[in-house]
Short mmCIF file of C-alpha atoms and ligand atoms in Angstrom, two decimals:
data_model
loop_
_atom_site.label_atom_id
_atom_site.label_comp_id
_atom_site.label_asym_id
_atom_site.label_seq_id
_atom_site.Cartn_x
_atom_site.Cartn_y
_atom_site.Cartn_z
CA UNK A 1234 115.18 53.16 186.82
CA UNK A 1235 116.74 54.17 183.36
CA UNK A 1236 114.31 57.19 183.54
CA UNK A 1237 115.35 58.27 186.95
CA UNK A 1238 118.91 58.25 186.02
CA UNK A 1239 118.39 60.45 183.02
CA UNK A 1240 116.72 62.86 185.33
CA UNK A 1241 119.64 63.44 187.39
CA UNK A 1242 123.05 65.24 186.34
CA UNK A 1243 126.01 64.43 188.20
CA UNK A 1244 127.60 67.85 188.48
CA UNK A 1245 131.18 66.73 187.04
CA UNK A 1246 129.61 65.44 183.83
CA UNK A 1247 128.12 68.81 182.67
CA UNK A 1248 129.84 72.23 181.94
CA UNK A 1249 128.10 73.78 184.60
CA UNK A 1250 129.73 75.04 187.65
CA UNK A 1251 127.59 73.88 190.39
CA UNK A 1252 126.91 75.46 193.56
CA UNK A 1253 127.45 72.12 195.50
CA UNK A 1254 129.88 69.51 194.00
CA UNK A 1255 128.80 66.44 195.82
CA UNK A 1256 125.10 66.98 194.82
CA UNK A 1257 123.22 65.33 192.15
CA UNK A 1258 121.04 67.75 190.18
CA UNK A 1259 117.92 66.48 189.02
CA UNK A 1260 116.97 68.13 185.66
CA UNK A 1261 113.58 69.75 185.73
CA UNK A 1262 112.19 70.11 181.96
CA UNK A 1263 108.71 71.81 182.34
CA UNK A 1264 106.25 73.22 184.94
CA UNK A 1265 102.58 73.86 184.63
CA UNK A 1266 100.83 75.46 187.64
CA UNK A 1267 102.29 74.12 190.67
CA UNK A 1268 103.64 70.91 189.13
CA UNK A 1269 107.18 70.61 187.79
CA UNK A 1270 108.53 67.71 185.72
CA UNK A 1271 111.74 66.15 185.64
CA UNK A 1272 113.50 64.57 182.39
CA UNK A 1273 112.17 61.16 183.33
CA UNK A 1274 108.60 62.41 183.39
CA UNK A 1275 108.28 62.14 187.16
CA UNK A 1276 106.22 65.12 188.47
CA UNK A 1277 106.62 67.01 191.69
CA UNK A 1278 104.51 69.45 193.64
CA UNK A 1279 106.43 72.70 194.01
CA UNK A 1280 106.09 73.57 197.52
CA UNK A 1281 108.80 76.17 197.24
CA UNK A 1282 107.66 78.24 194.34
CA UNK A 1283 110.38 77.19 192.12
CA UNK A 1284 112.93 76.35 194.71
CA UNK A 1285 113.58 80.10 195.78
CA UNK A 1286 110.11 81.24 196.53
CA UNK A 1287 110.06 83.38 193.42
CA UNK A 1288 107.39 81.56 191.40
CA UNK A 1289 104.67 82.94 193.20
CA UNK A 1290 102.02 82.44 190.53
CA UNK A 1291 103.22 79.02 189.49
CA UNK A 1292 104.73 77.85 186.25
CA UNK A 1293 103.78 78.08 182.69
CA UNK A 1294 101.21 81.04 182.84
CA UNK A 1295 100.27 81.87 179.55
CA UNK A 1296 98.90 85.30 180.22
CA UNK A 1297 102.48 86.43 181.75
CA UNK A 1298 104.21 84.78 178.70
CA UNK A 1299 102.15 86.88 176.36
CA UNK A 1300 102.82 89.96 177.98
CA UNK A 1301 106.35 89.35 177.95
CA UNK A 1302 106.12 88.58 174.34
CA UNK A 1303 104.05 91.67 173.52
CA UNK A 1304 106.54 93.81 175.47
CA UNK A 1305 109.47 92.25 173.65
CA UNK A 1306 108.04 92.98 170.18
CA UNK A 1307 107.21 96.46 171.25
CA UNK A 1308 110.59 97.28 172.82
CA UNK A 1309 112.45 94.91 174.85
CA UNK A 1310 115.54 96.89 175.93
CA UNK A 1311 116.61 100.60 176.54
CA UNK A 1312 118.93 101.54 179.30
CA UNK A 1313 117.40 103.71 181.82
CA UNK A 1314 120.37 105.99 182.74
CA UNK A 1315 119.43 108.38 179.99
CA UNK A 1316 116.39 106.90 178.74
CA UNK A 1317 113.17 105.62 180.25
CA UNK A 1318 110.26 103.82 179.05
CA UNK A 1319 106.40 103.29 179.63
CA UNK A 1320 106.68 99.97 181.46
CA UNK A 1321 109.32 101.42 183.95
CA UNK A 1322 107.23 104.36 184.66
CA UNK A 1323 103.89 102.40 184.76
CA UNK A 1324 105.65 99.62 187.28
CA UNK A 1325 107.05 102.37 189.46
CA UNK A 1326 103.32 103.91 189.63
CA UNK A 1327 101.57 100.62 190.20
CA UNK A 1328 104.32 99.57 192.91
CA UNK A 1329 104.08 103.01 194.73
CA UNK A 1330 100.21 102.35 194.80
CA UNK A 1331 100.53 99.01 196.67
CA UNK A 1332 103.37 99.81 198.74
CA UNK A 1333 102.82 101.09 202.45
CA UNK A 1334 102.05 104.88 202.58
CA UNK A 1335 104.51 107.15 202.06
CA UNK A 1336 106.92 105.32 199.81
CA UNK A 1337 106.80 107.31 196.71
CA UNK A 1338 109.68 106.52 194.60
CA UNK A 1339 110.91 103.17 193.18
CA UNK A 1340 114.24 102.25 191.47
CA UNK A 1341 114.64 99.00 189.55
CA UNK A 1342 117.42 96.43 189.59
CA UNK A 1343 117.53 92.93 188.43
CA UNK A 1344 117.31 90.74 191.67
CA UNK A 1345 117.54 90.55 195.40
CA UNK A 1346 121.21 91.26 196.25
CA UNK A 1347 121.29 94.22 194.08
CA UNK A 1348 118.13 95.63 195.34
CA UNK A 1349 119.70 95.23 199.01
CA UNK A 1350 122.95 96.69 197.72
CA UNK A 1351 120.91 99.74 196.09
CA UNK A 1352 119.17 100.20 199.37
CA UNK A 1353 122.72 100.47 201.25
CA UNK A 1354 123.81 103.01 198.83
CA UNK A 1355 120.68 105.00 198.92
CA UNK A 1356 120.54 105.17 202.78
CA UNK A 1357 124.44 106.27 202.56
CA UNK A 1358 123.43 108.69 199.91
CA UNK A 1359 120.66 109.97 202.26
CA UNK A 1360 123.30 110.78 205.07
CA UNK A 1361 126.01 112.31 202.81
CA UNK A 1362 123.48 114.46 201.31
CA UNK A 1363 122.17 115.69 204.33
CA UNK A 1364 125.96 116.62 205.74
CA UNK A 1365 126.51 113.49 207.80
CA UNK A 1366 129.31 111.79 205.68
CA UNK A 1367 130.60 109.87 208.91
CA UNK A 1368 127.64 107.46 208.77
CA UNK A 1369 128.15 104.44 206.83
CA UNK A 1370 128.04 101.32 209.28
CA UNK A 1371 125.07 98.80 209.16
CA UNK A 1372 123.46 97.26 211.85
CA UNK A 1373 121.94 93.91 211.23
CA UNK A 1374 120.55 90.73 212.90
CA UNK A 1375 123.29 87.88 212.58
CA UNK A 1376 120.91 85.04 211.40
CA UNK A 1377 120.03 86.40 208.24
CA UNK A 1378 120.75 86.27 204.44
CA UNK A 1379 120.56 89.32 202.20
CA UNK A 1380 122.43 87.92 199.00
CA UNK A 1381 125.77 86.96 197.92
CA UNK A 1382 127.27 89.90 196.65
CA UNK A 1383 130.29 91.17 199.03
CA UNK A 1384 128.26 94.28 200.28
CA UNK A 1385 125.22 91.98 201.05
CA UNK A 1386 127.08 89.39 202.51
CA UNK A 1387 128.64 91.74 204.87
CA UNK A 1388 125.26 92.24 206.18
CA UNK A 1389 124.87 88.70 207.58
CA UNK A 1390 126.62 87.72 210.85
CA UNK A 1391 127.14 84.16 209.77
CA UNK A 1392 130.95 83.60 209.46
CA UNK A 1393 130.04 80.05 207.56
CA UNK A 1394 128.68 81.79 204.76
CA UNK A 1395 131.30 84.74 204.59
CA UNK A 1396 134.33 82.44 204.75
CA UNK A 1397 136.83 82.83 202.89
CA UNK A 1398 135.67 86.25 201.54
CA UNK A 1399 136.09 88.31 204.49
CA UNK A 1400 138.77 90.47 203.21
CA UNK A 1401 136.54 92.09 200.69
CA UNK A 1402 133.73 92.92 203.07
CA UNK A 1403 133.47 95.95 205.62
CA UNK A 1404 132.93 95.52 209.20
CA UNK A 1405 129.21 95.72 210.11
CA UNK A 1406 127.49 95.24 213.44
CA UNK A 1407 125.22 92.51 214.28
CA UNK A 1408 122.56 91.51 216.86
CA UNK A 1409 121.19 88.13 217.90
CA UNK A 1410 117.50 87.18 216.76
CA UNK A 1411 114.80 86.96 219.40
CA UNK A 1412 113.69 83.64 219.26
CA UNK A 1413 111.96 81.45 221.73
CA UNK A 1414 115.19 79.74 222.42
CA UNK A 1415 117.37 83.03 223.19
CA UNK A 1416 115.34 86.02 223.68
CA UNK A 1417 111.46 85.87 223.46
CA UNK A 1418 110.87 89.20 224.71
CA UNK A 1419 113.12 91.11 222.26
CA UNK A 1420 114.70 92.94 225.14
CA UNK A 1421 118.30 91.21 224.72
CA UNK A 1422 118.40 92.03 220.95
CA UNK A 1423 117.62 95.86 222.03
CA UNK A 1424 120.32 95.70 224.35
CA UNK A 1425 122.66 94.37 221.96
CA UNK A 1426 121.48 96.98 219.43
CA UNK A 1427 122.21 99.82 222.00
CA UNK A 1428 125.66 98.28 222.37
CA UNK A 1429 126.07 98.31 218.75
CA UNK A 1430 125.07 101.89 218.48
CA UNK A 1431 127.44 102.97 221.34
CA UNK A 1432 130.30 101.22 219.45
CA UNK A 1433 129.92 103.45 216.28
CA UNK A 1434 128.60 106.65 217.69
CA UNK A 1435 127.42 108.84 214.90
CA UNK A 1436 128.56 106.41 212.31
CA UNK A 1437 125.37 104.06 211.99
CA UNK A 1438 123.80 104.63 208.38
CA UNK A 1439 120.90 101.83 208.70
CA UNK A 1440 119.40 99.17 210.41
CA UNK A 1441 118.94 96.42 207.85
CA UNK A 1442 116.51 93.36 208.26
CA UNK A 1443 114.23 90.87 206.82
CA UNK A 1444 110.92 91.88 208.41
CA UNK A 1445 109.87 88.13 208.18
CA UNK A 1446 112.86 86.01 207.72
CA UNK A 1447 113.14 83.59 204.80
CA UNK A 1448 115.73 80.81 204.68
CA UNK A 1449 118.01 81.73 207.35
CA UNK A 1450 115.27 81.46 210.18
CA UNK A 1451 111.99 80.29 208.18
CA UNK A 1452 109.13 82.83 208.84
CA UNK A 1453 110.45 84.23 211.84
CA UNK A 1454 109.74 87.81 213.16
CA UNK A 1455 110.82 89.65 216.17
CA UNK A 1456 108.30 90.43 218.85
CA UNK A 1457 106.63 93.62 219.16
CA UNK A 1458 108.57 95.12 221.78
CA UNK A 1459 111.86 94.62 219.59
CA UNK A 1460 110.03 96.76 216.74
CA UNK A 1461 108.88 99.48 219.10
CA UNK A 1462 112.41 99.65 220.62
CA UNK A 1463 113.93 100.09 217.26
CA UNK A 1464 111.69 102.87 216.22
CA UNK A 1465 112.51 104.58 219.46
CA UNK A 1466 116.35 104.14 218.61
CA UNK A 1467 115.82 105.34 215.35
CA UNK A 1468 114.10 108.62 216.30
CA UNK A 1469 116.87 108.98 218.91
CA UNK A 1470 119.92 108.17 216.66
CA UNK A 1471 119.12 109.12 213.26
CA UNK A 1472 119.71 106.06 211.20
CA UNK A 1473 117.38 104.89 208.57
CA UNK A 1474 115.54 101.26 208.65
CA UNK A 1475 115.86 99.44 205.61
CA UNK A 1476 113.62 96.17 205.22
CA UNK A 1477 114.74 93.32 203.08
CA UNK A 1478 111.63 92.23 201.48
CA UNK A 1479 113.17 90.22 198.66
CA UNK A 1480 111.10 87.16 199.87
CA UNK A 1481 108.34 88.94 201.48
CA UNK A 1482 107.21 91.72 199.24
CA UNK A 1483 104.72 91.45 196.55
CA UNK A 1484 102.25 89.25 198.39
CA UNK A 1485 104.07 86.57 200.22
CA UNK A 1486 102.90 87.15 203.86
CA UNK A 1487 99.35 88.08 202.63
CA UNK A 1488 100.37 91.64 202.35
CA UNK A 1489 101.76 93.52 199.58
CA UNK A 1490 104.61 94.26 201.77
CA UNK A 1491 105.35 92.50 205.19
CA UNK A 1492 106.10 96.03 206.42
CA UNK A 1493 102.27 96.70 206.53
CA UNK A 1494 101.95 93.89 209.20
CA UNK A 1495 104.22 95.26 211.70
CA UNK A 1496 104.27 98.11 214.27
CA UNK A 1497 106.96 100.04 212.55
CA UNK A 1498 107.24 101.78 209.20
CA UNK A 1499 110.69 101.44 207.58
CA UNK A 1500 112.45 104.31 205.21
CA UNK A 1501 113.72 102.02 202.46
CA UNK A 1502 112.24 98.41 201.24
CA UNK A 1503 114.24 96.33 198.77
CA UNK A 1504 112.17 93.49 197.00
CA UNK A 1505 112.51 91.16 193.99
CA UNK A 1506 111.28 87.39 193.80
CA UNK A 1507 107.68 87.92 193.58
CA UNK A 1508 108.04 90.91 191.38
CA UNK A 1509 109.19 88.90 188.56
CA UNK A 1510 107.28 86.05 189.90
CA UNK A 1511 110.08 83.68 188.22
CA UNK A 1512 109.37 85.09 184.79
CA UNK A 1513 111.72 87.85 184.67
CA UNK A 1514 114.81 88.89 186.54
CA UNK A 1515 113.69 92.13 188.17
CA UNK A 1516 114.01 93.72 191.66
CA UNK A 1517 113.00 97.12 193.05
CA UNK A 1518 114.08 99.61 195.84
CA UNK A 1519 111.17 101.76 197.21
CA UNK A 1520 111.84 104.69 199.24
CA UNK A 1521 109.84 107.18 201.33
CA UNK A 1522 109.60 110.80 200.18
CA UNK A 1523 112.08 111.91 202.84
CA UNK A 1524 114.82 109.99 201.58
CA UNK A 1525 113.97 111.05 198.06
CA UNK A 1526 114.18 114.62 199.31
CA UNK A 1527 117.54 114.35 200.79
CA UNK A 1528 119.07 113.47 197.66
CA UNK A 1529 116.68 115.63 195.45
CA UNK A 1530 117.73 118.53 197.58
CA UNK A 1531 121.53 117.45 197.75
CA UNK A 1532 123.62 116.24 195.07
CA UNK A 1533 120.81 115.47 192.79
CA UNK A 1534 122.56 112.65 191.35
CA UNK A 1535 122.33 108.79 191.71
CA UNK A 1536 123.95 107.57 188.54
CA UNK A 1537 125.07 104.06 189.73
CA UNK A 1538 123.31 101.36 188.20
CA UNK A 1539 122.91 97.98 185.97
CA UNK A 1540 122.57 97.32 182.41
CA UNK A 1541 119.23 95.82 182.89
CA UNK A 1542 117.85 98.08 185.38
CA UNK A 1543 114.14 99.25 184.52
CA UNK A 1544 114.29 97.45 181.26
CA UNK A 1545 110.82 97.55 179.21
CA UNK A 1546 110.80 93.62 179.05
CA UNK A 1547 111.36 92.90 182.73
CA UNK A 1548 108.98 95.77 183.68
CA UNK A 1549 106.18 94.36 181.33
CA UNK A 1550 106.43 91.12 182.99
CA UNK A 1551 106.39 92.98 186.35
CA UNK A 1552 103.23 95.05 185.31
CA UNK A 1553 101.26 91.72 184.36
CA UNK A 1554 102.16 90.20 187.62
CA UNK A 1555 101.03 92.74 189.62
CA UNK A 1556 97.73 92.77 187.35
CA UNK A 1557 97.21 89.04 188.04
CA UNK A 1558 97.82 89.52 191.57
CA UNK A 1559 94.99 92.24 191.73
CA UNK A 1560 92.51 90.45 189.42
CA UNK A 1561 92.72 87.30 191.03
CA UNK A 1562 92.63 88.69 194.54
CA UNK A 1563 95.86 86.57 195.36
CA UNK A 1564 97.31 88.79 197.96
CA UNK A 1565 93.84 88.60 199.82
CA UNK A 1566 93.89 84.71 199.07
CA UNK A 1567 97.20 84.16 200.85
CA UNK A 1568 96.33 86.48 203.62
CA UNK A 1569 93.03 84.65 204.48
CA UNK A 1570 94.29 80.79 203.37
CA UNK A 1571 97.79 81.24 205.09
CA UNK A 1572 96.63 80.82 208.89
CA UNK A 1573 94.77 77.53 207.75
CA UNK A 1574 97.70 76.19 205.85
CA UNK A 1575 100.01 76.79 208.87
CA UNK A 1576 97.15 74.84 211.00
CA UNK A 1577 97.01 72.10 208.53
CA UNK A 1578 100.79 71.76 208.56
CA UNK A 1579 100.96 71.81 212.24
CA UNK A 1580 98.15 69.44 212.47
CA UNK A 1581 99.82 66.89 210.03
CA UNK A 1582 103.26 67.14 212.15
CA UNK A 1583 101.41 66.59 215.49
CA UNK A 1584 103.20 64.23 217.80
CA UNK A 1585 106.33 64.04 215.57
CA UNK A 1586 109.34 64.00 217.85
CA UNK A 1587 111.65 66.46 216.22
CA UNK A 1588 108.88 69.18 215.39
CA UNK A 1589 109.37 71.98 217.54
CA UNK A 1590 107.48 74.73 216.08
CA UNK A 1591 105.50 75.53 212.94
CA UNK A 1592 105.67 79.25 212.24
CA UNK A 1593 104.43 81.32 209.38
CA UNK A 1594 102.59 84.35 207.90
CA UNK A 1595 100.65 84.07 204.76
CA UNK A 1596 102.33 81.64 202.66
CA UNK A 1597 105.76 81.81 204.20
CA UNK A 1598 105.94 78.96 206.73
CA UNK A 1599 108.76 77.23 208.54
CA UNK A 1600 109.07 74.16 210.41
CA UNK A 1601 111.79 73.89 213.23
CA UNK A 1602 113.39 70.68 214.22
CA UNK A 1603 114.99 69.82 217.71
CA UNK A 1604 116.59 66.90 219.28
CA UNK A 1605 113.77 64.71 220.41
CA UNK A 1606 115.99 63.77 223.52
CA UNK A 1607 115.18 66.87 225.23
CA UNK A 1608 112.69 68.67 222.88
CA UNK A 1609 114.80 72.09 222.58
CA UNK A 1610 118.56 71.31 221.67
CA UNK A 1611 119.58 71.74 217.90
CA UNK A 1612 119.99 68.22 216.33
CA UNK A 1613 123.94 67.10 215.98
CA UNK A 1614 124.78 68.55 212.46
CA UNK A 1615 126.37 65.55 211.09
CA UNK A 1616 122.85 63.70 211.14
CA UNK A 1617 121.90 66.23 208.24
CA UNK A 1618 118.11 65.94 209.55
CA UNK A 1619 116.76 68.90 207.28
CA UNK A 1620 118.88 67.85 204.18
CA UNK A 1621 117.20 64.23 204.70
CA UNK A 1622 113.79 65.75 204.79
CA UNK A 1623 114.38 67.62 201.47
CA UNK A 1624 115.74 64.32 199.98
CA UNK A 1625 112.99 62.18 201.27
CA UNK A 1626 110.50 64.75 199.84
CA UNK A 1627 112.07 64.70 196.76
CA UNK A 1628 111.56 61.22 196.54
CA UNK A 1629 108.25 61.55 197.43
CA UNK A 1630 107.46 64.03 194.56
CA UNK A 1631 107.51 67.31 196.67
CA UNK A 1632 110.09 70.18 196.42
CA UNK A 1633 111.19 71.67 199.73
CA UNK A 1634 113.64 73.58 201.05
CA UNK A 1635 115.66 73.31 204.19
CA UNK A 1636 118.50 74.73 205.98
CA UNK A 1637 121.00 73.17 208.34
CA UNK A 1638 122.89 74.42 211.18
CA UNK A 1639 125.73 76.89 210.14
CA UNK A 1640 127.36 76.28 213.60
CA UNK A 1641 126.72 79.97 214.19
CA UNK A 1642 124.73 78.91 217.17
CA UNK A 1643 121.33 80.99 216.21
CA UNK A 1644 119.45 78.39 214.51
CA UNK A 1645 119.44 74.68 213.74
CA UNK A 1646 117.61 72.26 211.35
CA UNK A 1647 114.66 73.97 209.41
CA UNK A 1648 112.27 73.61 206.67
CA UNK A 1649 110.69 76.59 204.65
CA UNK A 1650 107.31 75.77 203.19
CA UNK A 1651 106.37 78.46 200.60
CA UNK A 1652 104.12 77.37 197.91
CA UNK A 1653 102.76 79.58 195.12
CA UNK A 1654 99.83 81.86 195.67
CA UNK A 1655 97.78 80.05 193.09
CA UNK A 1656 97.90 76.49 194.69
CA UNK A 1657 94.45 75.28 195.04
CA UNK A 1658 93.03 73.73 198.39
CA UNK A 1659 93.53 70.15 197.07
CA UNK A 1660 97.02 70.97 196.07
CA UNK A 1661 97.93 72.52 199.39
CA UNK A 1662 96.36 69.42 201.19
CA UNK A 1663 98.64 67.14 198.86
CA UNK A 1664 101.75 69.11 199.73
CA UNK A 1665 101.04 69.15 203.53
CA UNK A 1666 100.67 65.17 203.34
CA UNK A 1667 103.47 64.54 201.24
CA UNK A 1668 105.44 66.83 203.60
CA UNK A 1669 104.23 65.29 206.84
CA UNK A 1670 104.77 61.78 205.48
CA UNK A 1671 108.74 62.66 204.84
CA UNK A 1672 109.03 64.25 208.09
CA UNK A 1673 107.58 61.25 209.85
CA UNK A 1674 109.92 59.20 207.84
CA UNK A 1675 112.96 61.07 208.58
CA UNK A 1676 112.05 61.29 212.47
CA UNK A 1677 111.64 57.41 212.67
CA UNK A 1678 115.03 56.90 211.04
CA UNK A 1679 116.54 59.34 213.51
CA UNK A 1680 114.99 57.84 216.48
CA UNK A 1681 116.71 54.56 216.02
CA UNK A 1682 120.14 56.49 215.17
CA UNK A 1683 120.11 58.53 218.16
CA UNK A 1684 122.01 57.40 221.19
CA UNK A 1685 120.31 57.77 224.62
CA UNK A 1686 121.57 60.83 226.57
CA UNK A 1687 123.59 59.83 229.79
CA UNK A 1688 121.33 60.32 232.91
CA UNK A 1689 123.18 63.06 234.87
C1 LIG B 428 115.91 87.35 202.16
C2 LIG B 428 116.62 87.54 200.88
N1 LIG B 428 117.44 88.71 200.48
C3 LIG B 428 118.09 88.50 199.65
C4 LIG B 428 118.54 87.44 198.45
C5 LIG B 428 119.19 87.66 197.42
O1 LIG B 428 118.40 87.74 196.33
P1 LIG B 428 119.07 87.05 194.88
O2 LIG B 428 119.39 85.62 195.00
O3 LIG B 428 117.91 87.80 194.06
O4 LIG B 428 120.19 88.23 194.65
C6 LIG B 428 117.46 86.31 198.87
C7 LIG B 428 117.69 85.30 198.12
O5 LIG B 428 117.34 83.86 198.41
C8 LIG B 428 116.92 86.23 200.13
O6 LIG B 428 116.16 85.06 200.58
#
């Protein structure tokens, strides 16, 4: 076990300020394809694309590394406030080409939260430049995650995440998700949206949401009726619709952008993770021509930005990522292979008492757990069911990412399953097998721990 000890860092023993102080951090030292290796030499299948769904093309790709190297040699960095560079110009062009129709303008940032914040700023700029300065407030689903900065944290309705930073955040408005448990038709969410619009007459700038949710509600997307109702209300009330496609953008759901697969066209899209595929820190905000026109015909200024926005090195990586996705037909592969992956996952979990649902689009899948005593309630949070699934899976050489109840009331234990697009059929089958063995193990441990419910 000496090796295993080496592979794990007890956070207090390092100079890194950890995210979770009680967690023991495994040290990963190399990666190749869909495999990563820890310091003891143990290998893990990466069913989470680097843990955060960013490494969509797997690890150690020599072609992307070579593109980064070539770009760094030519020109690694210039700032884009007063200068531009071919990599930024070409990447904006490439993104506009693969984006849904009408998305003609692109602005680069360095990550997901920055992209979302930039989207909020662009929406605000749009209204101010059109002579509606009262519009600032955002309506968004409560069960969501848009980033850890103050402006993006304010977009979620999850008090557990926001505490103790509420003082730094503006008051936005939230609506509940339309899940099977609360509102399968989407009507209640629409009513909540109406109430929010009434509560802030003439002050709503944007409706902000993940078109298909990531960690907050894995692979959930509202029903068609909700999207149709949202589009009607946009036409009536004049707010913009912003999609957080930080995870779903650049192929994850089997479309270049998830927006293409929904019965609604947003006005602004923010994207990040898959654009750099884990090889560069890059994000982007795309907007439709009418949003651009409002600023072009108004203040004609948008000078707020970050040092690394549109830098040649990260844009050079983005260009190669798009090239690989196109040449290897990976977006199409995810679209075609995704439904079978979901079936394989559902099949392998059949009959497991805690599994209620396997959802998914493309290579963004989610497994939702429930209390086996009634097949629908959330599991008691103190059991840490989903967290235990991750621990057992890790022992079994598989990287997964689960979320646990935040006591916000809208979601319970659940696991994300989001492998790299380059995973072979055999690798996907192995991931599914290791995952189902882990979930079955946790379910049987749990069944012995759960007290029978009293008969009423
Ligand atoms: C849906 C979604 N939006 C935004 C973010 C924030 O992105 P970043 O961590 O790059 O700031 C994340 C990160 O996980 C995310 O999943």
